[in-house]
mmCIF file of C-alpha atoms in Angstrom:
data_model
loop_
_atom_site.group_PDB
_atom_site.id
_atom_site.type_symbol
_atom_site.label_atom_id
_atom_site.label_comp_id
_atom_site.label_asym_id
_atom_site.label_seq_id
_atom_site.Cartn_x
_atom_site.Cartn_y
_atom_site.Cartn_z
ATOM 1 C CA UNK R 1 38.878 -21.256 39.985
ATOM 2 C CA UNK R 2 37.916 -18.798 36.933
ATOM 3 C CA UNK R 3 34.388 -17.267 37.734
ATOM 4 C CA UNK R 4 32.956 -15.705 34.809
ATOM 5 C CA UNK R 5 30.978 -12.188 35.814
ATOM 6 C CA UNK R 6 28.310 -10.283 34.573
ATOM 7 C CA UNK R 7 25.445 -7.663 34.818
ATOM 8 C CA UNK R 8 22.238 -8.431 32.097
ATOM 9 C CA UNK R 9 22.377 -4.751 31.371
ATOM 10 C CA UNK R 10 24.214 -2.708 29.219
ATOM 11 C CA UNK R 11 24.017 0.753 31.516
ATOM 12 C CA UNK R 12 27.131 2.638 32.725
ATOM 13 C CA UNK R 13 25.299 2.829 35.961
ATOM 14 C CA UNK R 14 24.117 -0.766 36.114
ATOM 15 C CA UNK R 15 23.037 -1.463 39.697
ATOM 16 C CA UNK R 16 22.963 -5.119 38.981
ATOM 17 C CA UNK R 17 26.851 -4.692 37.742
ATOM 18 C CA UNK R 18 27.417 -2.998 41.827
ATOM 19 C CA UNK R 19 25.951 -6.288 42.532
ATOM 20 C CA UNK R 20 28.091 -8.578 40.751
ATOM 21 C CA UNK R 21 31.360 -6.345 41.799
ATOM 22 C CA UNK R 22 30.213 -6.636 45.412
ATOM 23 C CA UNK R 23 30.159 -10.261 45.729
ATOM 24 C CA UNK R 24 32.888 -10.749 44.119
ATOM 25 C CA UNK R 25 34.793 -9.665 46.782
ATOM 26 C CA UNK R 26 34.079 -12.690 48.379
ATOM 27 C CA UNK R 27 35.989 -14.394 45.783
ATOM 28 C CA UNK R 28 39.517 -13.006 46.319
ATOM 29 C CA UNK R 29 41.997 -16.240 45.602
ATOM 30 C CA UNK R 30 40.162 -17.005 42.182
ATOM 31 C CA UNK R 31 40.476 -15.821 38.778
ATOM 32 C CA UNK R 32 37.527 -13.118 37.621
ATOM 33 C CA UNK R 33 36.716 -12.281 34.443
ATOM 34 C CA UNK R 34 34.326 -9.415 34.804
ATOM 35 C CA UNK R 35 32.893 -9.080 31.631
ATOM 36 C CA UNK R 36 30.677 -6.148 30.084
ATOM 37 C CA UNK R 37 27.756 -6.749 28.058
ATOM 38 C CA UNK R 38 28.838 -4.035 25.623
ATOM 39 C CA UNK R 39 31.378 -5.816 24.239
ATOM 40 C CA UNK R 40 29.439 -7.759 22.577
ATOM 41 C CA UNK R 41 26.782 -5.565 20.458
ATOM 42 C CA UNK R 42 25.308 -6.760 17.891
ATOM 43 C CA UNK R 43 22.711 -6.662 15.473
ATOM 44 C CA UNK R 44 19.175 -7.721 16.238
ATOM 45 C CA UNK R 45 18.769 -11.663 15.836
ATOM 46 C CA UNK R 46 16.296 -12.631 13.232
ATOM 47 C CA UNK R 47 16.329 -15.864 11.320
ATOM 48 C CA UNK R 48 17.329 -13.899 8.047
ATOM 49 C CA UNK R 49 20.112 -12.254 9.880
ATOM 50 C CA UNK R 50 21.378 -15.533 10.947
ATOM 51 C CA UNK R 51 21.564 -17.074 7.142
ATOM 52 C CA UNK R 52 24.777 -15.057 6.847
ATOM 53 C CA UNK R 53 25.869 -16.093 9.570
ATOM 54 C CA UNK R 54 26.882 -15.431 13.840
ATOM 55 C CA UNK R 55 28.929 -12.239 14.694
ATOM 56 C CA UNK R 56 32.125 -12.640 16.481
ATOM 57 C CA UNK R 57 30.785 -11.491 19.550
ATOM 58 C CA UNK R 58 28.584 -14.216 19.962
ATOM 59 C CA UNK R 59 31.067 -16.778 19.408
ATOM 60 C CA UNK R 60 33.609 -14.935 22.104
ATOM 61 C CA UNK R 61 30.172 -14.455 24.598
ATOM 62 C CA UNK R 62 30.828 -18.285 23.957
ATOM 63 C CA UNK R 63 34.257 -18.339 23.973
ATOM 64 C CA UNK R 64 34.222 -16.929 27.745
ATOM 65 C CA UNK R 65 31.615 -19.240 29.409
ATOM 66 C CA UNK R 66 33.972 -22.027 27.778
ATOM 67 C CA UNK R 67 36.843 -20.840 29.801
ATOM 68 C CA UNK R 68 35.300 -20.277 32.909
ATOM 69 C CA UNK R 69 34.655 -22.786 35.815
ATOM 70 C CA UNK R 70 31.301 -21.064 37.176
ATOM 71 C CA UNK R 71 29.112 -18.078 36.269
ATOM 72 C CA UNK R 72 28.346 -15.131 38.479
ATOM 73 C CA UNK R 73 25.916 -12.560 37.273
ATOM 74 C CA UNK R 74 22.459 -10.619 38.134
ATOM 75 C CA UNK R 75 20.162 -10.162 35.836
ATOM 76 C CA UNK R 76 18.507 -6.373 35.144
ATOM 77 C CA UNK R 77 14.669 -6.434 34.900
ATOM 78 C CA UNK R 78 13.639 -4.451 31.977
ATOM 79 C CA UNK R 79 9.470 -4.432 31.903
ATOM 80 C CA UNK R 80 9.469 -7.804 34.161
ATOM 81 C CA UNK R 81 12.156 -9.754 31.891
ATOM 82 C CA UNK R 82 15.708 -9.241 30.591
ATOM 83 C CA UNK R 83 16.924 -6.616 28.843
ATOM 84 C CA UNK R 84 17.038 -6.575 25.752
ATOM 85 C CA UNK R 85 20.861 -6.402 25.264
ATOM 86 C CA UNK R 86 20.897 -9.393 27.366
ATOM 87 C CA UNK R 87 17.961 -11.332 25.556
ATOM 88 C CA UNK R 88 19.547 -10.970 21.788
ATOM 89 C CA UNK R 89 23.357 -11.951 23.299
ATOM 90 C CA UNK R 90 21.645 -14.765 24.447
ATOM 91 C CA UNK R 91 19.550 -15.180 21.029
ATOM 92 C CA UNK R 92 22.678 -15.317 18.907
ATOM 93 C CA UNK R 93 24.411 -17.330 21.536
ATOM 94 C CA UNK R 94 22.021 -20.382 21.912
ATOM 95 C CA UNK R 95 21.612 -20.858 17.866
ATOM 96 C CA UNK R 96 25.274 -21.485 17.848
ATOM 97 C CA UNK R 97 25.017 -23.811 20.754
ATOM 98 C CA UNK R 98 21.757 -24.568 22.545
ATOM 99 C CA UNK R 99 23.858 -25.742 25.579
ATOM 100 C CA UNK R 100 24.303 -21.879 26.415
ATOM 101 C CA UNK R 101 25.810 -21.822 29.794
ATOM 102 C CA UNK R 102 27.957 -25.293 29.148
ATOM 103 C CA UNK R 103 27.011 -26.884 32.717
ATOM 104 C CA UNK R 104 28.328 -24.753 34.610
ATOM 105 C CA UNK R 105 27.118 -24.045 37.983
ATOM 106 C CA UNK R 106 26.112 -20.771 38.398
ATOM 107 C CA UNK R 107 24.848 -18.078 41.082
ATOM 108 C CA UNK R 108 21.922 -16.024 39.601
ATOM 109 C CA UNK R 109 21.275 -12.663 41.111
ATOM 110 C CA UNK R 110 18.931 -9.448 40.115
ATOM 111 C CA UNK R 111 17.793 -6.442 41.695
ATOM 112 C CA UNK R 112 15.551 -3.491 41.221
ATOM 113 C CA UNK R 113 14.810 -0.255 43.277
ATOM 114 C CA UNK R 114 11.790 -1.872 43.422
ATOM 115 C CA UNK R 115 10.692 -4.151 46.132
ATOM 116 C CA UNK R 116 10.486 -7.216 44.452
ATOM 117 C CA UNK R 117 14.010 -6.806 43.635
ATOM 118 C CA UNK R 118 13.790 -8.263 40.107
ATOM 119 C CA UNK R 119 11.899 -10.903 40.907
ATOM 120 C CA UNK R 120 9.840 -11.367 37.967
ATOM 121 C CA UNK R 121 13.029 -11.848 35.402
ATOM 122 C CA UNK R 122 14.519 -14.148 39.018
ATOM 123 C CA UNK R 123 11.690 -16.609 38.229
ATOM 124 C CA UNK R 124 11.439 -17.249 34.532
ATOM 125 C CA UNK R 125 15.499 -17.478 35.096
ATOM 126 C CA UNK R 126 15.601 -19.977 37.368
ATOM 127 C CA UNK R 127 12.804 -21.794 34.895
ATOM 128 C CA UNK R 128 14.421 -21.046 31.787
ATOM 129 C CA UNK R 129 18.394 -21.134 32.260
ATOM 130 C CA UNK R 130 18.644 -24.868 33.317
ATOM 131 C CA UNK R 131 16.979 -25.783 29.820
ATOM 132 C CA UNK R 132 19.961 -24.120 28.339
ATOM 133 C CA UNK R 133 22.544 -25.768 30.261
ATOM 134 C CA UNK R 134 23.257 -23.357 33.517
ATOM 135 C CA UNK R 135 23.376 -25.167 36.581
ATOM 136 C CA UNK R 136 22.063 -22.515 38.717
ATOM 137 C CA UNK R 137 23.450 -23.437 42.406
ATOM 138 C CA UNK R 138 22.226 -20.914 44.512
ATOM 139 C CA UNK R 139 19.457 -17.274 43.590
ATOM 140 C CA UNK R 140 19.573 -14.073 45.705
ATOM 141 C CA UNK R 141 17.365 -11.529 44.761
ATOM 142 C CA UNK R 142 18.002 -7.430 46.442
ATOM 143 C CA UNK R 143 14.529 -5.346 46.590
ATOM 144 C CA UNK R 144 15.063 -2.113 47.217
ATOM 145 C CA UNK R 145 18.745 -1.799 45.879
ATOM 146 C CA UNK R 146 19.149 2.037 46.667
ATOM 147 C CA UNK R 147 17.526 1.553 50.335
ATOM 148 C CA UNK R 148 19.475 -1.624 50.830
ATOM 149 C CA UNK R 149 22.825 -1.172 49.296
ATOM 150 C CA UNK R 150 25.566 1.722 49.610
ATOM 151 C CA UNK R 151 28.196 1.829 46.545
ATOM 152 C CA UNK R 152 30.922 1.897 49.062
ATOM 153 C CA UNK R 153 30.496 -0.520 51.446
ATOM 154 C CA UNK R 154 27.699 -2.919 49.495
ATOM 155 C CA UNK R 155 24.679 -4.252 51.065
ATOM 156 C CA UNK R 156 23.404 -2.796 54.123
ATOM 157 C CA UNK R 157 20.842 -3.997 55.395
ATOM 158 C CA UNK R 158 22.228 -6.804 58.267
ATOM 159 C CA UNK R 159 19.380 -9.309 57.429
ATOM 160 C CA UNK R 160 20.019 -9.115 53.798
ATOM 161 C CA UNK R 161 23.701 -9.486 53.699
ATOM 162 C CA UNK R 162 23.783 -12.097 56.407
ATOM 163 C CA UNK R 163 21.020 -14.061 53.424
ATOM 164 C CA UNK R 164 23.078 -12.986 51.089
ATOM 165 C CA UNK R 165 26.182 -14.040 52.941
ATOM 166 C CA UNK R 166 24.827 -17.643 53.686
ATOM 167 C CA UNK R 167 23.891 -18.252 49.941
ATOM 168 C CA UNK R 168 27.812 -17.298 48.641
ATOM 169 C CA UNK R 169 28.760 -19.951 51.164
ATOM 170 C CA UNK R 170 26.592 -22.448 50.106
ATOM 171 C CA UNK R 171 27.506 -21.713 46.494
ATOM 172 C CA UNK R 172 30.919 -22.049 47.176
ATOM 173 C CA UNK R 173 30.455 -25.323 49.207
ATOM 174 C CA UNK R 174 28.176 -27.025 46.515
ATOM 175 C CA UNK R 175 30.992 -26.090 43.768
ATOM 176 C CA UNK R 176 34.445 -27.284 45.170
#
């Protein structure tokens, strides 16, 4: 299987990114493409930007959904929604192809030191992606993150990672 991976945030220290890297590991036989949002900078969208065309990086932001069997990434919460890196990727993205996320199942993550753990970008994700194609399987949401998580071992907290634990499992079960 090729799992697509990313962090919504553009930050060298991207918790959300620890996230993603930390479930992965419960991925080991399949084929990750961890991908990093600053690859593909680009200008601001606007409609008059757009008249001379997409930039190449929206067309390869694309280009790797395409190739990818499911999507695995956690969303940073900038001011309760996505960051704004993420939001114009996404901009340029879906007015190439509305169908954004191609159908493919995905597990949607987020978390904040904060203890609603990204909650507020969680919910108008789990509203908003399906209307541009992602077929979100399974959320998990980490309050908290530098009470809850440790950047060698991963998530601490028992009653978290056994949640956490159950909803990789059912992800995995709902996709084979």
């Amino acid at each position: 299987m090729k799992i697509l991976a990313f962090a919504g945030s553009t930050s060298s220290t991207s918790i959300n990114r620890e996230l993603v890297k930390f479930v992965l590991k419960s991925f080991p036989d399949d084929e990750i493409n961890l991908i990093d949002l600053n690859d593909f900078d680009m200008p601001v969208f606007s409609v008059d930007r757009e008249k001379n065309g997409f930039p190449d990086e929206a067309h390869s932001f694309l280009k790797q959904i395409e190739d990818c069997d499911v999507i695995i990434c956690s969303l940073a919460e900038h001011n309760r929604s996505y960051s704004a890196a993420f939001k114009n990727i996404f901009d340029w993205a879906s007015r190439i192809n509305v169908k954004v996320f191609q159908n493919k199942p995905m597990l949607l993550m987020s978390t904040s030191p904060g203890g609603y753990g990204g909650g507020n970008v969680m919910n108008t994700a789990k509203t908003f992606f399906p209307q541009f194609a992602a077929d979100v399987k399974e959320t998990f949401s980490l309050p908290k993150f530098y009470e809850n998580f440790d950047l060698q071992t991963g998530v601490i907290n028992p009653e978290i990672l056994k949640d956490l634990t159950e909803k990789i499992e059912s992800f995995k079960n709902q996709i084979v």
